[in-house]
């Protein structure tokens, strides 16, 4: 079968001679992929930023498809079922899973991400077929009246954006700032509207991204050194009630802490990786800020998210700038890496 494999920094190639995945454990399923997407998270190994990434990995953790084969204990799944996968692999049975904390699962994993998350590597969705472990927990049915592309992002970026808005305690009437208007930030913005935000300020250094946010009803704010002053001017000097941080750098988090109002809440869903950062605790204490980190949980939040998508209250397909055959996946990475594409969907 055909799949994209990562071989090293900015080196990924499609091959046609990759072994078909098969059922290895009773709760496995094998899914024939219908749509997959390239995520910002995939750019970290692509750019060579993760030393431990294993060459030969089939990447991709956002995908939909059709169940080809289901193991004897993959309850509720049958060949022919249309499904969307959670990016997070979780057992569904351990203490953390029972609490609905799937990223804290004892056996957590991430499709197509080597052993960066958890201890086991699983090949991903930039492929014609994928083996899905714990399939009765990890896969969710797509209703007949919902197309694959509308369902696709529930498995990752929509769930992450939604967790960000919920984590920042966006309330009806709130003024919200989104820091970073990539796919996750834009879907955090959509989630803020769903939760009743009255106003959203969209902070990003790139004009193209600010334009996308403005098209979704946000007030664009350039991420310049005086961004805190700009936000102050736009909020009668108060700052915003909630800040949704979707970048994952120290600078973005410092901006979030700067622009939030006293007693406001910051939720960070950018993939932070600093061992230490200069947290301005004097400011955080004086403003009595609540700071929360979240990863996003498509397994726990599938139902509310599918309801929003099905009802048309959120249509994440606006993100998609490029649709390409899987055979051209390496070019898709190049376009996404260079910023020419805002979101690439691959079609096997
Ligand atoms: Zn992702
Ligand atoms: Zn678990």
Coordinates of C-alpha atoms and ligand atoms in Angstrom, one line a residue:
X1 CA 0.0 0.0 0.0
X2 CA 0.9 3.7 -0.3
X3 CA 2.0 5.9 2.6
X4 CA 4.2 8.8 3.4
X5 CA 7.3 8.1 5.5
X6 CA 9.5 10.6 7.3
X7 CA 13.2 9.9 6.8
X8 CA 14.9 13.0 8.3
X9 CA 14.9 16.8 8.3
X10 CA 12.6 18.1 5.5
X11 CA 12.8 14.6 3.9
X12 CA 9.6 12.7 3.6
X13 CA 8.6 10.5 0.7
X14 CA 5.7 8.5 -0.5
X15 CA 6.3 4.8 -1.1
X16 CA 4.0 2.2 -2.6
X17 CA 5.6 -0.9 -1.2
X18 CA 4.6 -0.6 2.5
X19 CA 3.1 -3.6 4.2
X20 CA -0.6 -3.6 4.8
X21 CA -1.4 -3.2 8.5
X22 CA -3.3 -6.0 10.1
X23 CA -5.2 -6.8 13.3
X24 CA -2.6 -7.5 16.0
X25 CA -4.7 -7.2 19.2
X26 CA -8.3 -8.1 19.8
X27 CA -9.4 -4.5 20.1
X28 CA -7.6 -3.3 16.9
X29 CA -9.3 -2.2 13.8
X30 CA -7.9 -1.6 10.3
X31 CA -9.2 1.6 8.7
X32 CA -9.1 2.5 5.0
X33 CA -8.3 6.2 5.0
X34 CA -10.7 8.5 3.2
X35 CA -9.2 11.9 4.3
X36 CA -6.1 12.8 6.3
X37 CA -4.6 16.2 7.2
X38 CA -1.2 17.6 7.9
X39 CA -1.1 19.2 11.4
X40 CA 1.2 21.9 12.7
X41 CA 2.5 19.2 15.2
X42 CA 3.8 17.3 12.2
X43 CA 6.0 20.2 11.3
X44 CA 8.2 19.7 14.4
X45 CA 9.7 16.3 13.2
X46 CA 9.5 17.5 9.5
X47 CA 11.8 20.4 10.5
X48 CA 14.1 18.1 12.4
X49 CA 13.2 19.6 15.8
X50 CA 12.6 16.2 17.5
X51 CA 15.8 14.2 18.0
X52 CA 14.0 11.0 19.0
X53 CA 11.8 10.7 15.9
X54 CA 12.4 7.4 14.2
X55 CA 13.2 7.4 10.4
X56 CA 10.6 5.4 8.5
X57 CA 7.7 6.6 10.6
X58 CA 4.4 6.9 8.7
X59 CA 3.1 10.3 9.9
X60 CA -0.4 11.7 10.4
X61 CA -2.8 11.9 13.3
X62 CA -5.8 13.5 11.7
X63 CA -7.8 11.0 9.6
X64 CA -11.2 9.7 8.7
X65 CA -12.0 6.5 6.9
X66 CA -14.0 3.3 6.7
X67 CA -13.5 0.3 8.9
X68 CA -11.9 -2.4 6.8
X69 CA -11.6 -5.0 9.5
X70 CA -12.4 -5.0 13.2
X71 CA -10.9 -7.3 15.9
X72 CA -13.1 -9.6 18.0
X73 CA -13.1 -7.2 21.0
X74 CA -13.4 -3.9 19.0
X75 CA -17.0 -3.6 20.3
X76 CA -19.5 -1.7 18.2
X77 CA -17.3 -1.5 15.1
X78 CA -18.1 -3.3 11.8
X79 CA -16.6 -3.3 8.4
X80 CA -18.0 -0.5 6.3
X81 CA -18.5 1.9 9.3
X82 CA -17.5 5.4 8.5
X83 CA -15.3 6.7 11.3
X84 CA -13.1 9.6 12.5
X85 CA -10.1 8.8 14.7
X86 CA -8.9 10.6 17.8
X87 CA -5.4 11.7 17.4
X88 CA -4.7 10.5 20.9
X89 CA -4.6 6.8 21.4
X90 CA -5.9 5.8 24.8
X91 CA -6.9 2.4 26.4
X92 CA -10.3 3.6 27.7
X93 CA -10.1 1.5 30.8
X94 CA -7.3 2.8 33.1
X95 CA -7.9 5.1 36.0
X96 CA -7.1 8.3 33.9
X97 CA -9.3 7.1 31.0
X98 CA -12.2 6.4 33.4
X99 CA -11.9 10.0 34.6
X100 CA -12.0 11.2 31.0
X101 CA -8.3 12.3 31.0
X102 CA -7.3 10.4 27.9
X103 CA -3.9 12.1 27.3
X104 CA -2.9 10.9 30.8
X105 CA -3.7 7.3 29.9
X106 CA -1.2 4.7 31.2
X107 CA -0.9 3.5 27.5
X108 CA -1.2 6.9 25.7
X109 CA 0.1 7.2 22.2
X110 CA -0.2 9.5 19.2
X111 CA -0.6 8.3 15.7
X112 CA 2.4 8.8 13.4
X113 CA 4.5 10.4 16.1
X114 CA 7.2 7.9 16.9
X115 CA 7.6 7.5 20.6
X116 CA 7.4 11.2 21.5
X117 CA 4.0 10.6 23.3
X118 CA 3.9 7.3 25.3
X119 CA 6.3 4.4 24.8
X120 CA 4.9 2.7 21.7
X121 CA 5.0 4.0 18.2
X122 CA 2.0 3.7 15.9
X123 CA 2.0 4.4 12.2
X124 CA -0.3 7.3 11.2
X125 CA -2.9 8.3 8.7
X126 CA -0.8 9.7 5.8
X127 CA -1.5 6.3 4.4
X128 CA -4.0 4.2 2.5
X129 CA -4.7 2.0 5.6
X130 CA -4.0 2.4 9.3
X131 CA -4.0 0.0 12.2
X132 CA -6.0 1.6 15.1
X133 CA -5.4 0.2 18.6
X134 CA -8.1 0.3 21.2
X135 CA -10.4 1.0 18.3
X136 CA -13.6 0.9 20.4
X137 CA -12.2 3.9 22.3
X138 CA -10.3 5.7 19.6
X139 CA -12.7 5.6 16.7
X140 CA -16.1 7.4 16.4
X141 CA -18.9 7.0 14.0
X142 CA -19.6 9.7 11.4
X143 CA -23.3 10.3 10.9
X144 CA -24.6 9.7 7.3
X145 CA -25.4 13.4 6.9
X146 CA -21.9 14.6 7.8
X147 CA -19.1 14.5 5.2
X148 CA -15.6 13.3 5.9
X149 CA -14.0 16.7 5.7
X150 CA -16.5 18.2 8.2
X151 CA -15.8 15.4 10.7
X152 CA -12.0 15.2 10.1
X153 CA -10.9 18.0 12.5
X154 CA -12.9 16.7 15.4
X155 CA -10.1 14.2 15.8
X156 CA -7.5 16.9 16.7
X157 CA -7.5 20.6 15.9
X158 CA -11.2 21.3 16.6
X159 CA -11.0 19.3 19.9
X160 CA -7.9 21.3 20.8
X161 CA -9.4 24.7 20.0
X162 CA -12.5 23.8 21.9
X163 CA -10.5 22.6 24.9
X164 CA -8.7 26.0 24.8
X165 CA -11.9 28.0 24.9
X166 CA -13.5 25.8 27.6
X167 CA -10.2 25.9 29.6
X168 CA -10.1 29.7 29.4
X169 CA -13.6 29.8 30.8
X170 CA -15.1 31.8 28.0
X171 CA -18.5 33.0 29.2
X172 CA -21.4 34.7 27.3
X173 CA -20.6 38.3 26.7
X174 CA -16.8 37.8 27.2
X175 CA -14.1 39.7 25.4
X176 CA -11.5 37.1 24.3
X177 CA -8.0 37.3 22.8
X178 CA -6.6 34.5 20.6
X179 CA -2.8 34.4 20.5
X180 CA -1.8 32.6 17.3
X181 CA -4.2 32.2 14.4
X182 CA -3.0 28.9 12.9
X183 CA -5.6 26.2 12.5
X184 CA -5.9 25.5 16.3
X185 CA -6.2 29.3 17.1
X186 CA -8.9 29.8 14.4
X187 CA -10.9 26.9 15.8
X188 CA -10.4 28.2 19.3
X189 CA -11.9 31.4 17.9
X190 CA -14.9 29.5 16.6
X191 CA -15.3 27.8 19.9
X192 CA -15.2 31.2 21.7
X193 CA -18.2 32.3 19.5
X194 CA -20.0 29.1 20.3
X195 CA -19.5 29.7 24.1
X196 CA -21.0 33.2 23.7
X197 CA -18.0 35.5 23.4
X198 CA -19.1 39.0 22.5
X199 CA -15.8 40.0 21.0
X200 CA -12.6 38.3 19.9
X201 CA -9.3 39.9 19.3
X202 CA -7.0 37.9 17.0
X203 CA -3.3 38.4 17.6
X204 CA -0.8 37.1 15.1
X205 CA 2.3 38.4 13.4
X206 CA 1.2 37.2 9.9
X207 CA -1.3 39.4 8.0
X208 CA -2.6 36.4 6.0
X209 CA -3.6 34.7 9.3
X210 CA -5.1 37.9 10.8
X211 CA -7.2 38.2 7.6
X212 CA -8.5 34.6 8.1
X213 CA -9.4 35.5 11.7
X214 CA -11.1 38.7 10.6
X215 CA -13.2 36.7 8.1
X216 CA -14.4 34.7 11.1
X217 CA -15.5 37.8 12.8
X218 CA -12.5 38.7 15.0
X219 CA -10.8 42.0 15.3
X220 CA -7.2 41.5 14.0
X221 CA -4.3 42.8 16.1
X222 CA -0.7 42.6 14.8
X223 CA 1.6 40.8 17.2
X224 CA 4.0 43.8 17.6
X225 CA 6.1 44.6 20.7
X226 CA 3.3 47.0 21.8
X227 CA 0.6 44.4 21.5
X228 CA -0.4 44.8 25.2
X229 CA -0.9 48.5 24.6
X230 CA -3.1 47.8 21.5
X231 CA -5.2 45.4 23.5
X232 CA -5.5 47.9 26.3
X233 CA -6.7 50.5 23.9
X234 CA -9.3 48.1 22.5
X235 CA -10.6 47.1 26.0
X236 CA -10.8 50.5 27.8
X237 CA -7.5 49.6 29.5
X238 CA -8.8 46.4 31.1
X239 CA -7.4 43.6 29.0
X240 CA -9.5 40.6 27.9
X241 CA -11.5 38.3 30.1
X242 CA -9.9 35.1 28.5
X243 CA -6.9 34.4 26.4
X244 CA -6.6 31.4 24.2
X245 CA -2.9 30.8 23.5
X246 CA -2.3 28.5 20.5
X247 CA 1.3 29.0 19.6
X248 CA 3.4 27.1 22.2
X249 CA 6.3 29.5 22.7
X250 CA 7.5 31.4 25.8
X251 CA 6.9 34.7 23.9
X252 CA 3.3 33.8 23.1
X253 CA 2.6 32.8 26.7
X254 CA 4.1 36.1 27.9
X255 CA 1.8 38.0 25.5
X256 CA -1.2 36.1 26.9
X257 CA -0.2 37.0 30.5
X258 CA 0.2 40.6 29.4
X259 CA -3.1 41.0 27.7
X260 CA -5.4 39.2 30.1
X261 CA -7.4 41.3 32.5
X262 CA -7.0 41.1 36.3
X263 CA -8.7 37.9 37.5
X264 CA -8.8 36.6 33.9
X265 CA -8.0 33.2 32.6
X266 CA -5.3 32.1 30.1
X267 CA -5.5 28.6 28.6
X268 CA -2.4 27.4 26.6
X269 CA -2.9 24.7 24.1
X270 CA 0.3 25.4 22.0
X271 CA 2.7 22.5 22.3
X272 CA 5.0 24.1 25.0
X273 CA 8.4 22.5 25.2
X274 CA 10.6 24.8 27.4
X275 CA 12.4 23.3 30.4
X276 CA 12.1 26.7 32.1
X277 CA 10.7 30.1 31.1
X278 CA 10.8 33.5 32.7
X279 CA 7.3 33.5 34.2
X280 CA 6.5 37.0 35.4
X281 CA 5.1 35.9 38.8
X282 CA 4.8 39.4 40.1
X283 CA 2.4 40.3 37.3
X284 CA 0.6 37.0 37.5
X285 CA 0.1 37.4 41.3
X286 CA -0.9 41.1 41.1
X287 CA -3.5 40.3 38.4
X288 CA -4.6 37.1 40.1
X289 CA -4.4 35.3 36.8
X290 CA -5.6 31.7 36.3
X291 CA -3.2 29.8 33.9
X292 CA -4.2 26.5 32.6
X293 CA -2.6 24.1 30.0
X294 CA -4.6 21.7 27.9
X295 CA -4.0 19.2 25.1
X296 CA -7.5 18.7 23.8
X297 CA -9.4 15.4 24.1
X298 CA -11.3 14.3 21.1
X299 CA -12.5 11.1 22.9
X300 CA -14.1 13.0 25.8
X301 CA -15.4 15.8 23.7
X302 CA -16.5 13.9 20.6
X303 CA -20.2 14.1 21.3
X304 CA -20.5 17.9 21.8
X305 CA -18.2 18.5 18.9
X306 CA -20.0 16.3 16.5
X307 CA -23.3 18.0 17.6
X308 CA -21.8 21.4 16.8
X309 CA -20.5 20.2 13.4
X310 CA -23.7 18.4 12.5
X311 CA -25.9 21.3 13.4
X312 CA -23.7 23.6 11.3
X313 CA -22.7 25.8 14.2
X314 CA -19.0 25.0 13.5
X315 CA -17.8 24.2 10.0
X316 CA -14.1 23.6 10.3
X317 CA -13.6 23.1 6.5
X318 CA -12.9 26.8 6.1
X319 CA -9.4 26.0 7.2
X320 CA -8.6 23.9 4.2
X321 CA -6.5 25.7 1.6
X322 CA -5.2 22.7 -0.3
X323 CA -6.6 19.2 -1.2
X324 CA -3.9 16.9 -2.7
X325 CA -3.5 13.3 -3.6
X326 CA -1.6 11.2 -1.0
X327 CA 1.0 10.7 -3.7
X328 CA 1.8 14.4 -3.4
X329 CA 2.0 14.4 0.4
X330 CA 5.7 15.5 0.4
X331 CA 4.7 18.6 -1.6
X332 CA 1.9 19.2 0.9
X333 CA 4.4 19.2 3.7
X334 CA 6.5 21.7 1.8
X335 CA 3.6 24.0 1.2
X336 CA 2.5 23.9 4.8
X337 CA 6.0 24.3 6.2
X338 CA 6.6 27.4 4.0
X339 CA 3.3 29.0 5.1
X340 CA 1.8 28.8 1.5
X341 CA -0.9 26.4 2.8
X342 CA -3.0 27.1 5.9
X343 CA -4.2 23.5 6.0
X344 CA -3.5 20.5 3.7
X345 CA -5.9 17.6 3.3
X346 CA -4.6 14.4 1.7
X347 CA -6.8 12.1 -0.4
X348 CA -5.5 8.5 -0.8
Ligands
LIG1 ZN1 -2.2 17.7 15.6
LIG2 ZN1 -6.2 4.5 29.6

